[in-house]
Amino acid sequence: MSTNTFSILIIFQILSIFILPPISAVGSPINIWPKPRSFTWTTPHAIPLSPSFTITSPSHPYLTPAVNRYLRQIQTAQYKPSIIPTINLTTSLQLQTLSVTVSDITAPLSHGVNESYTLTIPSNTTSGTLTAATPWGAMRGLESFSQLVWGNPARVGAGLVVSDWPMFEHRGILLDTSRNYYGVDDLLRLIGAMSANKLNVFHWHITDSQSFPLVLKSEPELAMTGSYGPDMQYSVEDVKRVVEFGMEHGVRIIPEIDMPGHTGSWAEAYPEIVACANMFWWPAGAPWEERLAAEPGTGHLNPLIPKTYDVVKNIINEMTTLFPDSFYHGGADEVVPGCWKADPTIQKHLAGNGTLSQVLEIFINNTNPYILSLNRMAVYWEDVILDGEIKVNPSILPPSTTIMQTWNGGPDNTKRLVSAGYRTIVSSADFYYLDCGHGDFTGNNSAYDQPPGFKQTKGGSWCGPFKSWQLIYNYDITYGLNETEEKLVLGGEVALWSEQADPRVLDSRIWPRASAFAESLWSGNRDEMGMKRSVDATDRLNEWVNRMVSRGVKAEPIQPLWCVRNPGMCNTYNPIF
């Protein structure tokens, strides 16, 4: 053996003794995801959960089913952590009861509802307590309690107090069910996992140019001719089931019927009100500026045709009866000039010195007051006032009755919206689009015919590269804002657009990246010292993935199992590019 080799071995042995943790000692207390705002557990230990354990709570149409659901889960899960927590089990007493109290039992599930709770599991009594301001806060506390239970026979962390509340009131996931269809069971599984991650808004982007899967009693022809078929439709009963399931899980359902763009699927039922329908989206040889749609699937509503508003108002009215939430998403993104310019009626308007922005204003002036008249808060994509070519004068969408959702421009567009006084939902494509990084779905795309050595950059995906959980976790949605502007940021949504997603990949595309998002909006991405805590989050997220999978959610792994079983050993303290 050479002197150098011997020296290296001696150095490694010293490191293994004094720096690297021995494998047999590796273990961690059980954790809660998202990390609570305050978690006091001075001496981590556990007590057995009684075989007759029960949860008592006030009667409530949605809290009671949640209590029953969590009780069944806790009694039957027999959860096996990836690493068995190395904490003492005290067997002198068992936890017999969790007593739930709610101070405002009648509080409705709505934006801004109080979701705070305090969970106490003593080490010297047989009963724990969960106090919450509202039933919805109690549901958050029940989820936290369920994550403190593991093993067979079951045991629960004891001698602890959790005091918890969210940083942001709006924490959501957008799912596009038009480009590819998702069955109701897929939607329910998504909502259930959202609740487990303390997310509280399911933004249901129901229709688009590709299909109109929602069966409406007032406009049945839209789904009959615009859906992919009778087995790929959502009935009124399906919607009620989704909404009710959301209520039982503390998740609001906000519907979006996108318009006036993205409406090609309406054309078979109403060809007279849809411009540029069924045309090739980007004519051969034409510059990008002359495209007819943002992607394959053309069709915009024609705001100059009176019948347009008969159909639109029927839809909006019925949507407000199906979806009780006070937010109504009016869409209004990606209005493409080429589509409206291809329509003879709009051509006449332009020939008379009219503009396309005026056409959009006509549409908004005819629909926004109707939304408001139905006691709804209107939500629009940022394009409606920020688009470079077609936009309305902000005066017709006052901040007092309008919420904006931003998806372009990262923090710059967030700044533009809040500085204009708009309450804003952040869905930056640079950080929160879960479909990005899988390439483009158009065929015959020359972007992929490149010589070796070509730098892929975005890999053919307009919003590439792939948005990793670390990128999502570390994004601060109030970056660059002053204190007044920060207060106008309601929260955010991650989005899964479905050009290249369907039920087969739903879980893995969303989880655990949406879990990272959930924690960053619930308790933040920084520790008590103000430092980013993604390193700390890695081991906790590994364990949370394991628990989600045990509950039937097919979340993808974030590390090899070796890393999971050797916490910290897969970290790096040097930059990797």
Coordinates of C-alpha atoms in Angstrom, one line a residue:
M1 CA 0.0 0.0 0.0
S2 CA 1.4 3.4 -0.9
T3 CA 1.9 6.2 1.6
N4 CA -0.8 8.3 -0.2
T5 CA -3.3 5.5 -0.2
F6 CA -2.7 4.9 3.5
S7 CA -3.1 8.6 4.3
I8 CA -6.4 8.7 2.5
L9 CA -7.8 5.8 4.4
I10 CA -6.8 7.3 7.7
I11 CA -8.5 10.6 6.8
F12 CA -11.7 8.8 5.7
Q13 CA -11.7 6.8 9.0
I14 CA -11.4 10.1 11.0
L15 CA -14.3 11.6 8.9
S16 CA -16.5 8.6 9.5
I17 CA -16.0 8.8 13.2
F18 CA -16.3 12.5 13.8
I19 CA -18.4 13.9 10.9
L20 CA -20.4 11.2 9.1
P21 CA -23.3 9.7 11.2
P22 CA -23.1 6.0 11.8
I23 CA -25.7 4.2 9.7
S24 CA -27.1 2.4 12.7
A25 CA -27.9 5.7 14.4
V26 CA -29.6 7.3 11.4
G27 CA -33.2 8.0 12.2
S28 CA -35.6 11.0 12.5
P29 CA -38.6 11.9 14.5
I30 CA -41.9 11.6 12.7
N31 CA -42.7 14.8 10.7
I32 CA -45.7 16.7 9.4
W33 CA -46.0 17.9 5.8
P34 CA -46.4 20.8 5.2
K35 CA -44.1 21.8 8.0
P36 CA -46.2 23.5 10.7
R37 CA -45.7 27.1 11.7
S38 CA -44.9 26.0 15.2
F39 CA -44.1 22.5 16.4
T40 CA -43.0 22.1 20.0
W41 CA -41.7 18.6 20.8
T42 CA -39.1 19.0 23.5
T43 CA -38.6 15.3 24.2
P44 CA -39.7 13.3 21.2
H45 CA -41.4 10.0 22.3
A46 CA -44.5 8.0 21.4
I47 CA -47.3 6.3 23.2
P48 CA -49.5 3.5 21.9
L49 CA -52.8 4.3 20.1
S50 CA -55.6 2.5 21.8
P51 CA -57.3 -0.2 19.7
S52 CA -60.5 1.5 20.7
F53 CA -59.2 5.0 19.8
T54 CA -61.9 7.5 18.8
I55 CA -62.3 11.1 17.7
T56 CA -65.1 13.2 19.1
S57 CA -66.2 16.4 17.3
P58 CA -69.2 18.6 16.9
S59 CA -71.7 17.5 14.3
H60 CA -71.2 19.2 10.9
P61 CA -72.2 18.1 7.4
Y62 CA -68.6 18.1 6.2
L63 CA -66.4 17.9 9.3
T64 CA -68.2 14.7 10.5
P65 CA -67.4 12.8 7.3
A66 CA -63.8 14.0 7.5
V67 CA -63.5 12.8 11.1
N68 CA -64.9 9.4 10.1
R69 CA -62.5 9.3 7.2
Y70 CA -59.4 10.1 9.3
L71 CA -60.5 7.6 12.0
R72 CA -60.7 4.8 9.5
Q73 CA -57.4 5.8 8.0
I74 CA -55.7 6.0 11.4
Q75 CA -57.1 2.6 12.5
T76 CA -56.2 0.7 9.4
A77 CA -53.1 2.4 7.9
Q78 CA -50.4 0.6 9.8
Y79 CA -48.0 3.0 8.2
K80 CA -44.4 1.9 7.9
P81 CA -42.0 4.8 7.7
S82 CA -39.0 4.6 5.3
I83 CA -36.8 5.0 8.4
I84 CA -38.2 3.8 11.7
P85 CA -38.2 6.8 14.1
T86 CA -35.6 6.3 16.8
I87 CA -37.7 7.7 19.6
N88 CA -38.8 6.0 22.8
L89 CA -42.2 4.3 23.2
T90 CA -43.8 4.9 26.5
T91 CA -46.3 2.1 27.2
S92 CA -47.7 3.2 30.6
L93 CA -50.7 4.7 28.9
Q94 CA -52.5 4.7 25.6
L95 CA -54.1 7.5 23.6
Q96 CA -57.8 6.8 23.8
T97 CA -59.4 10.0 22.4
L98 CA -58.8 13.0 20.2
S99 CA -61.3 15.7 21.2
V100 CA -62.0 18.3 18.5
T101 CA -63.5 21.7 19.3
V102 CA -64.5 24.4 16.8
S103 CA -65.2 28.0 17.8
D104 CA -67.1 28.9 14.6
I105 CA -68.9 25.8 13.4
T106 CA -71.0 27.7 10.8
A107 CA -68.1 29.3 8.9
P108 CA -68.5 28.6 5.2
L109 CA -65.7 27.2 3.0
S110 CA -64.7 30.4 1.1
H111 CA -61.7 32.5 0.3
G112 CA -60.0 33.8 3.4
V113 CA -61.6 31.3 5.8
N114 CA -59.6 30.8 9.0
E115 CA -57.7 27.5 8.7
S116 CA -55.7 27.7 11.9
Y117 CA -55.6 25.0 14.5
T118 CA -53.8 23.9 17.6
L119 CA -53.1 20.2 18.2
T120 CA -52.0 19.0 21.6
I121 CA -51.0 15.4 22.4
P122 CA -49.9 15.2 26.1
S123 CA -47.7 12.5 27.4
N124 CA -49.5 12.0 30.7
T125 CA -53.1 11.7 29.8
T126 CA -55.2 9.5 27.5
S127 CA -56.8 12.3 25.5
G128 CA -55.4 14.7 22.9
T129 CA -57.1 18.0 21.9
L130 CA -57.6 19.7 18.6
T131 CA -58.9 23.2 18.7
A132 CA -59.8 25.1 15.5
A133 CA -61.5 28.3 14.6
T134 CA -63.5 26.6 11.8
P135 CA -64.4 23.2 10.5
W136 CA -61.8 23.7 7.8
G137 CA -59.1 24.4 10.2
A138 CA -60.1 21.3 12.1
M139 CA -59.6 19.3 8.9
R140 CA -56.1 20.6 8.6
G141 CA -55.4 19.6 12.2
L142 CA -56.8 16.1 11.6
E143 CA -54.4 15.7 8.7
S144 CA -51.5 16.7 10.9
F145 CA -52.6 14.3 13.6
S146 CA -52.8 11.5 11.1
Q147 CA -49.2 12.0 10.1
L148 CA -48.1 11.6 13.7
V149 CA -49.4 8.0 13.7
W150 CA -47.3 5.1 12.5
G151 CA -46.5 1.5 13.1
N152 CA -48.3 -1.8 13.8
P153 CA -49.5 -1.7 16.4
A154 CA -50.1 1.9 16.0
R155 CA -48.3 4.5 18.0
V156 CA -48.5 8.3 18.0
G157 CA -46.1 11.1 18.9
A158 CA -46.7 12.5 22.4
G159 CA -45.6 15.4 24.5
L160 CA -46.1 17.8 21.7
V161 CA -48.0 20.9 20.6
V162 CA -48.6 22.0 17.0
S163 CA -49.9 25.6 16.4
D164 CA -50.5 26.1 12.7
W165 CA -52.0 28.4 10.1
P166 CA -51.2 29.2 6.5
M167 CA -49.1 32.0 5.1
F168 CA -51.3 32.4 2.0
E169 CA -55.0 32.0 1.7
H170 CA -55.1 30.7 -1.9
R171 CA -53.1 27.5 -2.4
G172 CA -54.3 25.6 -5.5
I173 CA -53.8 23.2 -8.4
L174 CA -55.1 23.8 -11.9
L175 CA -56.0 20.8 -14.0
D176 CA -56.9 21.0 -17.7
T177 CA -59.6 18.4 -18.5
S178 CA -60.2 19.5 -22.1
R179 CA -57.1 18.4 -24.0
N180 CA -57.2 15.0 -22.4
Y181 CA -60.1 13.7 -20.3
Y182 CA -59.8 12.6 -16.6
G183 CA -62.4 10.4 -15.0
V184 CA -64.2 11.5 -11.9
D185 CA -62.3 9.1 -9.8
D186 CA -59.0 10.7 -11.0
L187 CA -60.4 14.1 -9.9
L188 CA -61.4 12.8 -6.5
R189 CA -58.0 11.2 -6.0
L190 CA -56.4 14.5 -6.8
I191 CA -58.6 16.4 -4.4
G192 CA -58.0 13.9 -1.6
A193 CA -54.2 14.3 -2.1
M194 CA -54.6 18.1 -2.2
S195 CA -56.3 18.0 1.2
A196 CA -53.5 15.9 2.6
N197 CA -51.1 18.5 1.5
K198 CA -53.2 21.3 2.9
L199 CA -54.0 22.8 -0.5
N200 CA -57.4 24.3 -0.6
V201 CA -58.4 25.3 -4.2
F202 CA -59.0 23.0 -7.2
H203 CA -59.0 25.3 -10.3
W204 CA -60.9 23.1 -12.8
H205 CA -60.1 24.3 -16.3
I206 CA -62.9 22.3 -17.7
T207 CA -63.1 23.2 -21.4
D208 CA -60.8 24.5 -24.2
S209 CA -60.6 24.4 -28.0
Q210 CA -59.9 20.6 -28.0
S211 CA -63.1 19.4 -26.2
F212 CA -66.1 20.5 -24.2
P213 CA -66.7 17.7 -21.7
L214 CA -69.2 19.3 -19.4
V215 CA -72.9 18.5 -20.0
L216 CA -75.0 21.5 -19.4
K217 CA -78.8 21.4 -19.2
S218 CA -79.0 24.8 -20.8
E219 CA -76.6 24.1 -23.6
P220 CA -76.6 20.3 -24.1
E221 CA -75.3 20.5 -27.7
L222 CA -71.9 21.8 -26.6
A223 CA -70.9 18.5 -24.9
M224 CA -72.9 16.4 -27.4
T225 CA -70.8 17.7 -30.3
G226 CA -67.8 19.1 -28.5
S227 CA -66.7 16.3 -26.2
Y228 CA -64.5 13.3 -27.1
G229 CA -67.6 11.1 -26.7
P230 CA -70.3 10.1 -24.3
D231 CA -67.8 8.2 -22.1
M232 CA -65.7 11.4 -21.8
Q233 CA -68.2 13.8 -20.4
Y234 CA -69.0 15.2 -16.9
S235 CA -72.7 15.1 -16.0
V236 CA -74.4 17.4 -13.5
E237 CA -74.3 14.5 -11.1
D238 CA -70.5 14.2 -11.6
V239 CA -70.0 17.8 -10.9
K240 CA -72.1 17.6 -7.7
R241 CA -70.0 14.6 -6.6
V242 CA -66.8 16.6 -7.2
V243 CA -68.0 19.7 -5.4
E244 CA -69.3 17.6 -2.4
F245 CA -66.1 15.7 -2.2
G246 CA -64.2 18.9 -2.2
M247 CA -66.3 20.2 0.7
E248 CA -65.6 17.1 2.7
H249 CA -61.9 17.7 2.2
G250 CA -61.8 21.4 2.7
V251 CA -61.1 22.1 -1.0
R252 CA -62.9 24.8 -2.9
I253 CA -63.7 24.1 -6.6
I254 CA -63.3 27.1 -8.9
P255 CA -64.5 26.4 -12.5
E256 CA -63.1 27.9 -15.6
I257 CA -64.9 27.9 -19.0
D258 CA -62.2 29.7 -21.0
M259 CA -63.4 32.4 -23.4
P260 CA -63.4 34.2 -25.8
G261 CA -60.3 32.4 -26.9
H262 CA -59.8 28.6 -26.6
T263 CA -63.4 27.9 -27.8
G264 CA -63.0 25.8 -30.9
S265 CA -64.9 23.0 -29.3
W266 CA -68.1 25.1 -29.4
A267 CA -68.0 25.3 -33.2
E268 CA -69.9 22.1 -34.0
A269 CA -72.9 23.2 -31.8
Y270 CA -72.7 26.9 -32.8
P271 CA -70.6 27.5 -35.9
E272 CA -72.1 31.0 -36.4
I273 CA -70.5 32.4 -33.2
V274 CA -67.0 30.9 -33.5
A275 CA -64.4 32.6 -35.6
C276 CA -61.7 30.6 -37.5
A277 CA -63.0 27.3 -36.3
N278 CA -61.4 24.1 -37.7
M279 CA -58.7 25.9 -39.6
F280 CA -55.1 24.8 -39.6
W281 CA -53.5 26.6 -36.7
W282 CA -50.4 27.9 -38.3
P283 CA -50.5 28.1 -42.1
A284 CA -47.4 26.8 -44.0
G285 CA -44.9 29.6 -44.7
A286 CA -46.7 32.1 -42.5
P287 CA -44.8 34.0 -39.8
W288 CA -45.6 33.2 -36.2
E289 CA -47.5 36.5 -35.9
E290 CA -50.1 35.2 -38.4
R291 CA -50.9 32.0 -36.6
L292 CA -54.6 31.4 -35.9
A293 CA -54.1 29.9 -32.4
A294 CA -51.6 29.5 -29.7
E295 CA -51.5 25.8 -30.5
P296 CA -53.4 23.3 -32.6
G297 CA -57.1 23.7 -32.1
T298 CA -58.5 26.9 -33.5
G299 CA -61.5 28.9 -32.6
H300 CA -62.4 32.2 -30.8
L301 CA -65.9 33.4 -29.9
N302 CA -67.0 36.3 -32.1
P303 CA -68.0 39.2 -29.7
L304 CA -69.7 41.1 -32.5
I305 CA -72.5 38.4 -32.9
P306 CA -75.4 39.0 -30.5
K307 CA -76.1 35.2 -30.3
T308 CA -72.7 34.8 -28.7
Y309 CA -74.1 36.3 -25.5
D310 CA -77.2 34.2 -25.4
V311 CA -75.0 31.1 -25.3
V312 CA -72.4 32.6 -22.9
K313 CA -74.9 33.8 -20.4
N314 CA -76.7 30.5 -20.4
I315 CA -73.3 28.8 -19.6
I316 CA -72.3 31.3 -16.9
N317 CA -75.7 31.2 -15.2
E318 CA -75.7 27.4 -15.0
M319 CA -72.1 27.3 -13.9
T320 CA -72.9 29.4 -10.9
T321 CA -75.7 27.0 -9.9
L322 CA -73.3 24.0 -10.2
F323 CA -70.4 25.6 -8.4
P324 CA -71.2 27.4 -5.2
D325 CA -67.8 29.1 -4.8
S326 CA -67.8 32.9 -4.9
F327 CA -64.9 32.9 -7.4
Y328 CA -65.7 32.5 -11.1
H329 CA -62.8 32.2 -13.6
G330 CA -63.6 34.0 -16.8
G331 CA -60.4 32.9 -18.7
A332 CA -59.6 35.6 -21.3
D333 CA -56.1 34.4 -22.1
E334 CA -54.3 34.0 -25.4
V335 CA -56.6 35.9 -27.7
V336 CA -54.8 35.5 -31.0
P337 CA -55.1 38.3 -33.6
G338 CA -54.9 36.0 -36.6
C339 CA -58.1 34.2 -35.6
W340 CA -60.3 37.3 -35.3
K341 CA -58.7 38.9 -38.4
A342 CA -59.8 35.8 -40.4
D343 CA -63.5 36.5 -39.6
P344 CA -65.5 38.6 -42.1
T345 CA -67.6 40.3 -39.4
I346 CA -64.5 41.4 -37.5
Q347 CA -62.8 42.4 -40.7
K348 CA -65.6 44.9 -41.3
H349 CA -65.1 46.3 -37.9
L350 CA -61.4 46.7 -38.5
A351 CA -62.0 48.3 -41.9
G352 CA -64.0 51.0 -40.0
N353 CA -61.0 51.9 -38.0
G354 CA -62.0 49.6 -35.1
T355 CA -59.3 47.6 -33.2
L356 CA -59.1 44.1 -31.8
S357 CA -58.7 45.5 -28.3
Q358 CA -62.1 47.1 -28.8
V359 CA -63.5 43.7 -29.8
L360 CA -62.2 42.2 -26.6
E361 CA -63.7 45.1 -24.6
I362 CA -67.1 44.5 -26.2
F363 CA -66.9 40.9 -25.0
I364 CA -65.8 41.9 -21.4
N365 CA -68.4 44.7 -21.2
N366 CA -71.1 42.2 -22.1
T367 CA -70.0 39.3 -19.8
N368 CA -68.2 40.8 -16.8
P369 CA -71.3 42.7 -15.4
Y370 CA -73.3 39.5 -15.8
I371 CA -70.8 37.5 -13.7
L372 CA -70.9 40.2 -11.0
S373 CA -74.7 40.2 -11.1
L374 CA -74.6 36.5 -10.1
N375 CA -72.8 37.5 -6.9
R376 CA -69.4 36.2 -8.1
M377 CA -65.9 37.6 -8.0
A378 CA -64.4 37.5 -11.5
V379 CA -61.0 36.0 -12.0
Y380 CA -59.1 36.5 -15.3
W381 CA -55.8 35.6 -16.7
E382 CA -53.4 38.5 -16.8
D383 CA -53.6 38.7 -20.7
V384 CA -56.8 40.6 -20.5
I385 CA -55.0 43.8 -19.4
L386 CA -51.3 42.9 -20.0
D387 CA -51.2 41.4 -23.5
G388 CA -49.0 43.2 -25.9
E389 CA -51.6 43.3 -28.7
I390 CA -55.1 42.7 -27.5
K391 CA -56.1 44.0 -24.1
V392 CA -58.8 46.0 -22.4
N393 CA -58.6 49.3 -20.6
P394 CA -58.1 48.3 -16.9
S395 CA -60.8 50.8 -16.0
I396 CA -63.5 48.3 -17.1
L397 CA -62.1 45.7 -14.8
P398 CA -61.7 47.6 -11.5
P399 CA -59.5 45.9 -8.8
S400 CA -62.4 46.0 -6.4
T401 CA -64.3 43.4 -8.3
T402 CA -61.5 41.6 -10.2
I403 CA -58.8 39.2 -9.4
M404 CA -55.9 38.6 -11.8
Q405 CA -54.0 35.4 -12.3
T406 CA -50.5 35.8 -13.7
W407 CA -48.6 33.1 -15.7
N408 CA -46.1 35.1 -17.8
G409 CA -43.1 37.2 -16.9
G410 CA -42.4 35.7 -13.5
P411 CA -42.1 38.3 -10.7
D412 CA -42.2 41.2 -13.2
N413 CA -45.8 40.6 -14.1
T414 CA -46.8 39.9 -10.5
K415 CA -45.4 43.4 -9.8
R416 CA -47.3 45.0 -12.6
L417 CA -50.6 43.6 -11.4
V418 CA -50.3 44.3 -7.7
S419 CA -48.8 47.8 -8.3
A420 CA -52.1 48.5 -10.3
G421 CA -54.0 47.4 -7.2
Y422 CA -55.2 44.0 -8.3
R423 CA -55.4 41.0 -6.0
T424 CA -53.3 38.4 -7.7
I425 CA -52.9 34.6 -7.9
V426 CA -49.4 33.6 -9.0
S427 CA -49.0 30.7 -11.5
S428 CA -45.7 31.7 -13.1
A429 CA -44.9 29.3 -16.0
D430 CA -41.2 29.7 -15.2
F431 CA -41.8 28.0 -11.8
Y432 CA -45.3 26.5 -11.5
Y433 CA -46.2 24.8 -14.8
L434 CA -45.9 21.1 -14.2
D435 CA -46.3 20.2 -17.9
C436 CA -43.1 21.9 -18.9
G437 CA -40.0 20.1 -20.0
H438 CA -41.6 17.2 -21.9
G439 CA -41.0 18.6 -25.3
D440 CA -43.5 20.0 -27.8
F441 CA -46.5 18.0 -28.9
T442 CA -46.7 19.2 -32.5
G443 CA -45.6 16.8 -35.2
N444 CA -43.1 17.4 -37.9
N445 CA -41.2 19.8 -35.6
S446 CA -37.8 20.8 -36.9
A447 CA -36.6 21.8 -33.4
Y448 CA -35.9 18.1 -32.8
D449 CA -33.8 17.6 -36.0
Q450 CA -30.5 18.9 -34.8
P451 CA -26.9 17.9 -35.2
P452 CA -25.0 16.3 -32.3
G453 CA -23.6 18.9 -29.9
F454 CA -26.7 21.1 -30.3
K455 CA -27.6 22.8 -27.0
Q456 CA -31.1 21.7 -26.1
T457 CA -31.8 24.7 -23.8
K458 CA -35.6 24.4 -23.4
G459 CA -35.7 21.0 -25.2
G460 CA -38.4 22.1 -27.7
S461 CA -40.8 22.9 -24.8
W462 CA -41.8 26.6 -24.9
C463 CA -41.7 26.7 -21.1
G464 CA -38.9 24.2 -20.6
P465 CA -36.9 23.0 -18.8
F466 CA -38.7 20.7 -16.4
K467 CA -39.7 22.4 -13.1
S468 CA -38.1 20.4 -10.4
W469 CA -39.5 20.3 -6.9
Q470 CA -36.5 22.3 -5.6
L471 CA -37.2 25.1 -8.1
I472 CA -40.8 25.2 -7.1
Y473 CA -40.0 25.0 -3.4
N474 CA -37.5 27.9 -3.6
Y475 CA -39.7 30.3 -5.5
D476 CA -40.8 33.3 -3.5
I477 CA -44.1 34.6 -5.0
T478 CA -43.8 38.0 -3.4
Y479 CA -40.2 38.5 -4.7
G480 CA -39.5 42.2 -5.4
L481 CA -42.7 43.5 -3.8
N482 CA -43.1 46.1 -1.1
E483 CA -45.1 45.4 2.0
T484 CA -48.3 46.9 0.6
E485 CA -48.0 45.0 -2.7
E486 CA -47.3 41.7 -0.8
K487 CA -50.7 41.9 0.8
L488 CA -52.4 41.8 -2.6
V489 CA -50.8 38.4 -3.5
L490 CA -53.6 36.0 -2.5
G491 CA -51.4 32.9 -3.1
G492 CA -50.7 30.7 -6.0
E493 CA -51.5 27.7 -8.2
V494 CA -49.4 25.1 -9.9
A495 CA -50.8 24.1 -13.2
L496 CA -51.0 20.8 -15.2
W497 CA -52.0 21.6 -18.8
S498 CA -52.8 18.3 -20.4
E499 CA -51.4 18.3 -24.0
Q500 CA -49.1 15.5 -22.9
A501 CA -50.8 14.4 -19.7
D502 CA -53.7 12.1 -18.9
P503 CA -54.8 9.8 -16.0
R504 CA -51.9 7.5 -16.6
V505 CA -49.4 10.1 -15.5
L506 CA -51.6 12.4 -13.4
D507 CA -50.2 11.5 -10.0
S508 CA -46.5 11.4 -10.9
R509 CA -46.7 14.7 -12.9
I510 CA -48.2 16.5 -9.9
W511 CA -46.8 14.8 -6.8
P512 CA -44.5 15.5 -5.0
R513 CA -43.8 18.7 -6.9
A514 CA -47.1 20.1 -5.7
S515 CA -46.2 19.1 -2.2
A516 CA -43.2 21.3 -2.4
F517 CA -45.4 24.1 -3.6
A518 CA -47.9 23.4 -0.8
E519 CA -45.3 23.8 2.0
S520 CA -43.8 26.9 0.5
L521 CA -47.3 28.6 0.6
W522 CA -48.3 27.1 3.9
S523 CA -45.3 27.7 6.1
G524 CA -42.8 29.1 3.7
N525 CA -39.5 27.9 2.4
R526 CA -37.2 29.5 5.0
D527 CA -36.2 28.5 8.5
E528 CA -36.3 30.5 11.7
M529 CA -33.1 32.2 10.7
G530 CA -34.5 33.3 7.3
M531 CA -32.4 30.8 5.4
K532 CA -33.8 28.6 2.6
R533 CA -34.6 25.2 4.0
S534 CA -34.8 23.0 0.9
V535 CA -32.0 20.8 2.4
D536 CA -34.1 20.1 5.5
A537 CA -37.1 19.6 3.2
T538 CA -35.4 16.9 1.2
D539 CA -35.5 14.2 3.9
R540 CA -38.9 15.2 5.0
L541 CA -40.3 15.1 1.5
N542 CA -38.8 11.7 0.9
E543 CA -40.8 10.4 3.9
W544 CA -43.9 12.3 2.8
V545 CA -43.7 10.7 -0.7
N546 CA -43.6 7.3 1.1
R547 CA -46.7 8.1 3.1
M548 CA -48.6 9.4 0.1
V549 CA -47.8 6.2 -1.9
S550 CA -49.1 4.2 1.1
R551 CA -52.3 6.1 0.7
G552 CA -52.7 5.2 -3.0
V553 CA -51.2 8.3 -4.6
K554 CA -48.6 7.3 -7.1
A555 CA -46.1 10.1 -6.4
E556 CA -42.7 9.9 -8.1
P557 CA -39.5 9.5 -6.1
I558 CA -37.1 12.4 -5.6
Q559 CA -34.1 10.3 -4.7
P560 CA -32.8 6.7 -4.8
L561 CA -33.9 4.6 -1.8
W562 CA -30.2 4.6 -0.6
C563 CA -30.5 8.3 -0.1
V564 CA -33.7 7.9 1.8
R565 CA -32.1 5.4 4.2
N566 CA -29.0 7.5 4.6
P567 CA -30.4 11.0 5.3
G568 CA -28.0 13.8 4.4
M569 CA -25.5 11.6 2.5
C570 CA -26.9 12.7 -0.9
N571 CA -26.6 16.4 -0.2
T572 CA -23.9 18.5 -1.8
Y573 CA -22.2 21.6 -0.4
N574 CA -20.8 22.6 -3.8
P575 CA -22.7 24.1 -6.7
I576 CA -23.6 21.6 -9.5
F577 CA -24.4 23.0 -12.9

